mmCIF file of C-alpha atoms in Angstrom:
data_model
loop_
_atom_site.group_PDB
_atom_site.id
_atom_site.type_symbol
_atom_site.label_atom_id
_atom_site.label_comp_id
_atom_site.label_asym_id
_atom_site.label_seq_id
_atom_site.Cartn_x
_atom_site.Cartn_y
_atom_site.Cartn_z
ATOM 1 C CA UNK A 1 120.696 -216.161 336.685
ATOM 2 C CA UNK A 2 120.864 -218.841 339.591
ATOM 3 C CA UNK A 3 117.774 -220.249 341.158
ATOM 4 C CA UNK A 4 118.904 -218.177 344.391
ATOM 5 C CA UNK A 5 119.296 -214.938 342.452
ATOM 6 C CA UNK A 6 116.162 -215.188 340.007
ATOM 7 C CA UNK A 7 114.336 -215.715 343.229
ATOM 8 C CA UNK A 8 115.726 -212.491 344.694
ATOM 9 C CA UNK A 9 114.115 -209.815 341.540
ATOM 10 C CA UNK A 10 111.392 -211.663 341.730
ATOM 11 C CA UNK A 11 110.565 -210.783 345.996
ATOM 12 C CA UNK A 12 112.065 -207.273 344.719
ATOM 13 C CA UNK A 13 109.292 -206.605 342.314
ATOM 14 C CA UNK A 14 106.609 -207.588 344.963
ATOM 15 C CA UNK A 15 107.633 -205.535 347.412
ATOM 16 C CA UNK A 16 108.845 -202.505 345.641
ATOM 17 C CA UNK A 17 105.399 -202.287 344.175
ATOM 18 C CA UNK A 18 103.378 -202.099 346.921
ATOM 19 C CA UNK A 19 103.514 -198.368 348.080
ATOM 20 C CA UNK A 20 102.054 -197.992 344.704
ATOM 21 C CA UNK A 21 99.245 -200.161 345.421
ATOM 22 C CA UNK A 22 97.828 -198.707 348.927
ATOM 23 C CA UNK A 23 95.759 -196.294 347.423
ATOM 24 C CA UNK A 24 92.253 -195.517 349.304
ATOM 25 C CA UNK A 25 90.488 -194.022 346.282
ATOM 26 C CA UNK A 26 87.137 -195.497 345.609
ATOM 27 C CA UNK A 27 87.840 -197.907 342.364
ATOM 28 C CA UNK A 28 85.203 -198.576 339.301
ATOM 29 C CA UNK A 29 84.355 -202.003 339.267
ATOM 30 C CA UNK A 30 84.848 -203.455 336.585
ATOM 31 C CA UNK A 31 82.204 -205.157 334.406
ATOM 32 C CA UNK A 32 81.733 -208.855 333.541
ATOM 33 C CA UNK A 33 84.174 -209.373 330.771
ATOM 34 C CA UNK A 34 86.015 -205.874 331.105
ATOM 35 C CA UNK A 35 89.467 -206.541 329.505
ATOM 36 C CA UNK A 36 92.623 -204.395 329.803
ATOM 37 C CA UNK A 37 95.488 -204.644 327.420
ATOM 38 C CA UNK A 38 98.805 -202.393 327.693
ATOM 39 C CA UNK A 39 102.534 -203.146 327.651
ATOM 40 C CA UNK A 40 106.341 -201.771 328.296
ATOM 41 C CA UNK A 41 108.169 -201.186 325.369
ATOM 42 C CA UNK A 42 111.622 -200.573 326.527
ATOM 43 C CA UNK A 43 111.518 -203.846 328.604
ATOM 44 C CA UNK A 44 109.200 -206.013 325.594
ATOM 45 C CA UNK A 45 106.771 -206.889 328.202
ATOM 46 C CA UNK A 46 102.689 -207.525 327.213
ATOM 47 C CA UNK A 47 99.772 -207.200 330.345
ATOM 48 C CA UNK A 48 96.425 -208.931 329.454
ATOM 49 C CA UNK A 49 93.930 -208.596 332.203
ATOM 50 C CA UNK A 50 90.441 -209.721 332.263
ATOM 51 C CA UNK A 51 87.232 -209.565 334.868
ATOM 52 C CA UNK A 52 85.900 -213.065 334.376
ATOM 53 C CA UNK A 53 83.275 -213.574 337.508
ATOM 54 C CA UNK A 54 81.216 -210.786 339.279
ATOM 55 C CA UNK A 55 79.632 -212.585 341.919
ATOM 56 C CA UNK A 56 82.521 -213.282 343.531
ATOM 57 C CA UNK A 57 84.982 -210.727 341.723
ATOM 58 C CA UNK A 58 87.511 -212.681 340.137
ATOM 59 C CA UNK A 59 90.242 -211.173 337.669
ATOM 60 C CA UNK A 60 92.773 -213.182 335.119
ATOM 61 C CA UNK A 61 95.694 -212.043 333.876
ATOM 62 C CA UNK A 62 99.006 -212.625 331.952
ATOM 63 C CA UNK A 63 102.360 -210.728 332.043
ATOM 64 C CA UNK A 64 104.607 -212.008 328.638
ATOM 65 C CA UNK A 65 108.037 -211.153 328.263
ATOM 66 C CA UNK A 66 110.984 -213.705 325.743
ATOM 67 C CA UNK A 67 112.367 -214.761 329.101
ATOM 68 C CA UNK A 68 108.936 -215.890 330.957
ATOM 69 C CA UNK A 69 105.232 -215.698 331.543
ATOM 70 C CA UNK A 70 103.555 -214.563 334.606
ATOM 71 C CA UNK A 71 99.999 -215.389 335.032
ATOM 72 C CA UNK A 72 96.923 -215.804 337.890
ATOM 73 C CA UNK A 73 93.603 -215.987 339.265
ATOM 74 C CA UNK A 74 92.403 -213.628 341.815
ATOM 75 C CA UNK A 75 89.346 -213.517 343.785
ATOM 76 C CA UNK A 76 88.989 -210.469 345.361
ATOM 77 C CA UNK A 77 87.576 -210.555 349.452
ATOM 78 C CA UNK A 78 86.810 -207.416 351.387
ATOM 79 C CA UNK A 79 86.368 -209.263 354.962
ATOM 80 C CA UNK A 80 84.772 -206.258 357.769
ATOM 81 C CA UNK A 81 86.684 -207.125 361.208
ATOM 82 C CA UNK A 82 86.925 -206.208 364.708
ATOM 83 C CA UNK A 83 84.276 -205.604 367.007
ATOM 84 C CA UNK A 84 83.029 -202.056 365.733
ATOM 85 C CA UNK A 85 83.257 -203.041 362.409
ATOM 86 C CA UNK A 86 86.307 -200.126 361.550
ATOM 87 C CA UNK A 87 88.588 -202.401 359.955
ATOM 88 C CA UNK A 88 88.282 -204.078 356.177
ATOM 89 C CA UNK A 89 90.769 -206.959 355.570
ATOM 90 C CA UNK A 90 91.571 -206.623 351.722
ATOM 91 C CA UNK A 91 92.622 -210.330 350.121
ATOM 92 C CA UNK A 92 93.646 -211.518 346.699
ATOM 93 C CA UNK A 93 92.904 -215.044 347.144
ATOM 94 C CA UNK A 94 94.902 -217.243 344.312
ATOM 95 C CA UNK A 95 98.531 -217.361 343.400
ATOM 96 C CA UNK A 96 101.020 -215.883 340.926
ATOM 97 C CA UNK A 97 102.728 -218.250 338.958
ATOM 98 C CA UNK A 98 105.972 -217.213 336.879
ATOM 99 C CA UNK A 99 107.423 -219.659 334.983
ATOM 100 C CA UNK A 100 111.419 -219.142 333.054
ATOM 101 C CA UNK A 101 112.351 -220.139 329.903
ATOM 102 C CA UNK A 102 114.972 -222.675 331.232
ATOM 103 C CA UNK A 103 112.115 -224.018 333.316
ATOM 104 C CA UNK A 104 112.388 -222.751 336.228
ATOM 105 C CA UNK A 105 109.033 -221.947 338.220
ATOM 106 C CA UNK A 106 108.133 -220.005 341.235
ATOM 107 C CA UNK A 107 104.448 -219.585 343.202
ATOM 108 C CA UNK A 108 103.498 -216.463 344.740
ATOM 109 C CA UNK A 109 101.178 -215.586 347.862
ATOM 110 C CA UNK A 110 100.984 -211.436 348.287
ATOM 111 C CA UNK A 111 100.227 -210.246 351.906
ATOM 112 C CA UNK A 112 96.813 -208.534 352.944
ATOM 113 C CA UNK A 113 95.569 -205.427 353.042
ATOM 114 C CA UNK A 114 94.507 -203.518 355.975
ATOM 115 C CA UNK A 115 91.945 -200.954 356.415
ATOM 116 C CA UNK A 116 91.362 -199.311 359.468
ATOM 117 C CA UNK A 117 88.934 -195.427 360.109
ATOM 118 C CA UNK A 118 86.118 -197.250 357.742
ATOM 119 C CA UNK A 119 83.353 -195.871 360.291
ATOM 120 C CA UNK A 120 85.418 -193.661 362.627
ATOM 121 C CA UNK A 121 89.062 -192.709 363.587
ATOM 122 C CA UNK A 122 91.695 -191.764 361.291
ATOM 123 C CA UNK A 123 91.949 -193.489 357.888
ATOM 124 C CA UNK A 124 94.972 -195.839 358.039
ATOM 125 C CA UNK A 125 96.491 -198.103 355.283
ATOM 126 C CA UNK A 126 98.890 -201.191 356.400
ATOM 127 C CA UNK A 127 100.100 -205.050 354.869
ATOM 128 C CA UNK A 128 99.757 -207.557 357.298
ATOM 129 C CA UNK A 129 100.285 -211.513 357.076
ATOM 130 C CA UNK A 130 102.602 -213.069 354.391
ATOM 131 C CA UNK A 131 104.437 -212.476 351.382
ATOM 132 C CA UNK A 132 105.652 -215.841 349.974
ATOM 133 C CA UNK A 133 107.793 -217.232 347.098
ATOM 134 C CA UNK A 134 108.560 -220.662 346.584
ATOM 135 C CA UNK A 135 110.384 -222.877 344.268
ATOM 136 C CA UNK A 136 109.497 -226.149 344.870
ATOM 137 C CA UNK A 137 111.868 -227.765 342.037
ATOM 138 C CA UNK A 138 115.099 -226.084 343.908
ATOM 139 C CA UNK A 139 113.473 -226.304 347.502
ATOM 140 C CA UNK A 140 114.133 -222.455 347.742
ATOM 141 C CA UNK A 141 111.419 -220.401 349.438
ATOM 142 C CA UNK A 142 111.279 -216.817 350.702
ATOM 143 C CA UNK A 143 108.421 -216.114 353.516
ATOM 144 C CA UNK A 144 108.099 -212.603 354.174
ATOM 145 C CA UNK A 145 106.190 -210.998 357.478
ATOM 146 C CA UNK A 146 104.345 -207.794 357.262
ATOM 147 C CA UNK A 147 104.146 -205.264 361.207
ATOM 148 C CA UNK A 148 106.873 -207.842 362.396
ATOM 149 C CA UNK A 149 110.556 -206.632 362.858
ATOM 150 C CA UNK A 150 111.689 -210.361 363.716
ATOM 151 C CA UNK A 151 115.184 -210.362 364.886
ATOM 152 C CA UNK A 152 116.353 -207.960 362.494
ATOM 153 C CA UNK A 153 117.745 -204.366 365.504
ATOM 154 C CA UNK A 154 117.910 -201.654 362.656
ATOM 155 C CA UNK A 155 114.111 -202.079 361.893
ATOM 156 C CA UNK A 156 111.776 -199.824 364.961
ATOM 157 C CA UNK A 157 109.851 -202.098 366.675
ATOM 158 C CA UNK A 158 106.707 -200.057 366.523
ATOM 159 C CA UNK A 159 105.912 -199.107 362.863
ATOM 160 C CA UNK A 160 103.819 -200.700 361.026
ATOM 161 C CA UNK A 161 104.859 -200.616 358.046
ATOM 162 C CA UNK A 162 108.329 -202.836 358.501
ATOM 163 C CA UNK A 163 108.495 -206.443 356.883
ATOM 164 C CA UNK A 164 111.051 -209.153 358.227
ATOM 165 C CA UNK A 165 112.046 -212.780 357.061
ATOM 166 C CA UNK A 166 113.519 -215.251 355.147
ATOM 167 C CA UNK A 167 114.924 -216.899 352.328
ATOM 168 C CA UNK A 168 116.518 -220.483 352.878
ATOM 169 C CA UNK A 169 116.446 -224.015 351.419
ATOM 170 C CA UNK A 170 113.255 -225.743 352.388
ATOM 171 C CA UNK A 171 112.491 -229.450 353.450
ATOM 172 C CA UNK A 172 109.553 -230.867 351.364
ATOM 173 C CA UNK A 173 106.719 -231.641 353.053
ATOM 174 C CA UNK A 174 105.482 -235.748 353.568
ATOM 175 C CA UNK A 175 102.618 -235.731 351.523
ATOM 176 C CA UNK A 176 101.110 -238.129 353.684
ATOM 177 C CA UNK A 177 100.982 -235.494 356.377
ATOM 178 C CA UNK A 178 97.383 -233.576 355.671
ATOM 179 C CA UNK A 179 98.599 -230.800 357.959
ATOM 180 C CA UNK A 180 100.424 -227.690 356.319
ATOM 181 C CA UNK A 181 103.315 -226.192 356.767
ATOM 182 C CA UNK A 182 103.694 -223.413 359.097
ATOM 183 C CA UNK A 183 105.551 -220.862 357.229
ATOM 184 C CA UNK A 184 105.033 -217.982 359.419
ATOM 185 C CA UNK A 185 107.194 -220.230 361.709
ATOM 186 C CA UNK A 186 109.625 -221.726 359.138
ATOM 187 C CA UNK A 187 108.720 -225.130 360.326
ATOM 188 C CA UNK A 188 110.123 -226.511 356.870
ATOM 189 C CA UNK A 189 113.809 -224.357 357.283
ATOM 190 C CA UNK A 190 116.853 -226.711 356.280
ATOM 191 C CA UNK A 191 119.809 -223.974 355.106
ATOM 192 C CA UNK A 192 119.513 -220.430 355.855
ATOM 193 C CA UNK A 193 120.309 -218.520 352.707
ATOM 194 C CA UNK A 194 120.321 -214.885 354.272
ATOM 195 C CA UNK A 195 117.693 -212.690 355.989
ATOM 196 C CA UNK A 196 115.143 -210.020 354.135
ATOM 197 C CA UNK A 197 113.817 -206.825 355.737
ATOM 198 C CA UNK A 198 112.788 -203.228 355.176
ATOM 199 C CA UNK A 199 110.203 -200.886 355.121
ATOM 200 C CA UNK A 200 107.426 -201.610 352.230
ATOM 201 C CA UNK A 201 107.690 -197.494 352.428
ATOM 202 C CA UNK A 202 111.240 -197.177 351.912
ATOM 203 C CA UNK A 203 113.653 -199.593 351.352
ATOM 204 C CA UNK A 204 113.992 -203.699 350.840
ATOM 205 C CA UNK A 205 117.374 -205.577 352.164
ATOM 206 C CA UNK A 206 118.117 -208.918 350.918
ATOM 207 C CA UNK A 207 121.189 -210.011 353.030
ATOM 208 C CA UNK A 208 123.787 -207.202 352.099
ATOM 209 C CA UNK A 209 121.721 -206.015 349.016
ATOM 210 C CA UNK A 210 119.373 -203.315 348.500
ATOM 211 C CA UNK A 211 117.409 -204.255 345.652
ATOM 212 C CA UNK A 212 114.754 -201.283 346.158
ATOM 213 C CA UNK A 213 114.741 -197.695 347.676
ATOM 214 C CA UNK A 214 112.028 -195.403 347.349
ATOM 215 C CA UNK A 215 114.555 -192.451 346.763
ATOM 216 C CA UNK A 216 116.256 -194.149 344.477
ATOM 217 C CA UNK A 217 114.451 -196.065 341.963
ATOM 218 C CA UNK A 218 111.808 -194.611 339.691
ATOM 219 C CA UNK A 219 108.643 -197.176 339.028
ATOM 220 C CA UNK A 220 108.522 -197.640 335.347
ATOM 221 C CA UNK A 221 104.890 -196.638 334.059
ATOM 222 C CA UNK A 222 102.915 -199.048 331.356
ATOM 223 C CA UNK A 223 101.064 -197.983 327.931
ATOM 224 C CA UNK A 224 97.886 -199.141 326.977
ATOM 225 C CA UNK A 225 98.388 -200.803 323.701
ATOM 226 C CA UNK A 226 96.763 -198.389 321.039
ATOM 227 C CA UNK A 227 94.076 -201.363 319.511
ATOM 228 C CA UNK A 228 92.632 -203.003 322.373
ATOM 229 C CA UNK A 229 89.618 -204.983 322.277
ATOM 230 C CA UNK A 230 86.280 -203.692 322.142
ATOM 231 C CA UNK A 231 85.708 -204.726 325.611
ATOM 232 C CA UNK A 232 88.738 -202.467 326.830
ATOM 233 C CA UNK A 233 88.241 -200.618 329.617
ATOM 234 C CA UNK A 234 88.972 -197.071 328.013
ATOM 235 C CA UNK A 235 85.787 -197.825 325.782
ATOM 236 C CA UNK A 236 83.557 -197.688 328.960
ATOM 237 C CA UNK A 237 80.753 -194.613 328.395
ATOM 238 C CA UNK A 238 81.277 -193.785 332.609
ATOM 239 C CA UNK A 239 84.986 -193.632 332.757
ATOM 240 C CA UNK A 240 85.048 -191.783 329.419
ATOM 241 C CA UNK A 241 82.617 -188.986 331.402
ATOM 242 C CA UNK A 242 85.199 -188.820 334.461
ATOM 243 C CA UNK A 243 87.417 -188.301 332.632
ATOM 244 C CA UNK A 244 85.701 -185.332 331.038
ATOM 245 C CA UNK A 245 85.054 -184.253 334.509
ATOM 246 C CA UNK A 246 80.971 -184.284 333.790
ATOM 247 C CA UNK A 247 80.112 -186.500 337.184
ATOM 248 C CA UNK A 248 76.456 -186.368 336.386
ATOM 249 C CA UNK A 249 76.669 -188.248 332.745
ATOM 250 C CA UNK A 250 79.099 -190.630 334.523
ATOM 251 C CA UNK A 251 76.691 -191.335 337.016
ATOM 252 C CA UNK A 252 74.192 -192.142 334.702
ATOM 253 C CA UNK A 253 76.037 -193.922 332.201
ATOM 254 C CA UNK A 254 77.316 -196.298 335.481
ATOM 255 C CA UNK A 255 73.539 -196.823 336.487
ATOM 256 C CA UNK A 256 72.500 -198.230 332.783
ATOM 257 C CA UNK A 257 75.807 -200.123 332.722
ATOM 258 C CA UNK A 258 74.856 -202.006 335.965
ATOM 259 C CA UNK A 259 71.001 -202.497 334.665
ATOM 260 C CA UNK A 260 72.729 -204.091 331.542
ATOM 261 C CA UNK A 261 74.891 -205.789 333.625
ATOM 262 C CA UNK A 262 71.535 -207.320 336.095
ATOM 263 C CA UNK A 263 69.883 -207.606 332.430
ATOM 264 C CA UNK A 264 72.807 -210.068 330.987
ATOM 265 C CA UNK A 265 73.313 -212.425 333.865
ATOM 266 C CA UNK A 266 69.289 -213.239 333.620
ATOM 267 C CA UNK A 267 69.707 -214.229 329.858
ATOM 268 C CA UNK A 268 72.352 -216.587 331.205
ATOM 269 C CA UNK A 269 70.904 -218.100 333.921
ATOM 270 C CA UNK A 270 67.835 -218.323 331.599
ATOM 271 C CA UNK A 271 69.695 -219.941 328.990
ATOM 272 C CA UNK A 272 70.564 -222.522 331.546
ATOM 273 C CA UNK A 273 68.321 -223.589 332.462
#
């Protein structure tokens, strides 16, 4: 594939995965040094994910398939806003990088998440700010805006859940200029390439392409690999008691886990000093 095109799948599998990740379900945190392993056969594709930092939450991981590696750092941030306090601004701080086996690499910032009805009102799910892509080696970015139906007439101007933007050839920035570039502007535009919109609910356009549809294409679903490490998620005694739908071991198996947990980081911070 071209620079242009490789770019395209790649803002494809961003946003075609994100009405799968706008859940509201109360998660289990995961411990210090939780790891997950699990893979997709048909497509030869390995997931490694680890916790590596509690205080502040902070995940690694590392997608592998022949034709490249996708890895990152996330710190997770659950920032309270607004005046009464209703809203919780969800952010994976850190970046995605994918890198080809011709060379070609690409950097990836996903949007926020926002959560409105935390103390009263209705219970609302939305992405707001920024998806962006870049290539920096081919000066090709995409910069995506979530709630903002831009220019593009076929997108209502009142959901919420509509994206709009661009992908184009980029200027580089002078490096001797401390200021960023403003990408929700597209200060650094040179060539337009084409436009991108959609619905994160429903459908993604990229120019005269529709790479996703909701009615249309089935998310493939991962395995866990059968011999994960011992530190594997499916090994923990709480999850193993949801699962048998017995809510009163699993709440005491999650209270000694966090007392171990409290227990651990003092023989560290002992050790030291």
């Amino acid at each position: 594939l071209d620079p242009v095109e490789r770019i395209k799948r790649v803002i494809s599998m961003f946003i075609a995965a994100l009405h799968l990740g706008a859940g509201q379900l109360k998660p289990f945190n995961p411990l210090l040094g939780e790891t997950y392993q699990a893979h997709f056969p048909e497509h030869g594709i390995t997931i490694d994910l680890e916790h590596t930092s509690h205080h502040p939450p902070v995940a690694n991981f590392l997608v592998v398939h022949k034709d490249f590696r996708m890895w990152g750092q996330f710190e997770f941030i659950a920032k309270l806003e607004g005046l009464t306090r209703n809203v919780i601004l969800m952010m994976q701080e850190g970046a995605t990088h994918i890198q080809f086996s011709d060379g070609q690499k690409l950097t990836c910032f996903a949007p926020y998440l926002h959560l409105e009805g935390m103390m009263h009102g209705d219970r609302t799910a939305k992405f707001v700010r920024n998806l962006k892509v870049s290539d920096d080696t081919n000066r090709i970015k995409a910069v995506v805006k979530f709630g903002d139906a831009g220019h593009i007439k076929e997108l209502p101007k009142k959901r919420t859940d509509v994206f709009s933007g661009k992908l184009y050839k980029f200027t580089p920035q002078d490096p001797t200029k401390k200021k960023k570039v403003d990408d929700l502007h597209f200060a650094d535009l040179e060539t337009p390439i084409c436009d991108i919109y959609g619905s994160w609910l429903e459908y993604l356009k990229i120019g005269n392409e529709e790479p996703f549809n909701v009615n249309r294409d089935i998310p493939t679903n991962f395995i866990p690999v059968q011999d994960p490490l011992p530190s594997d998620a499916r090994f923990r005694e709480d999850l193993i008691w949801v699962k048998r739908n017995n809510k009163i071991h699993a709440q005491q198996w999650k209270l000694l886990l966090e007392v171990r947990q409290r227990y651990e980081k003092k023989l560290r911070q002992d050790g030291a000093k």
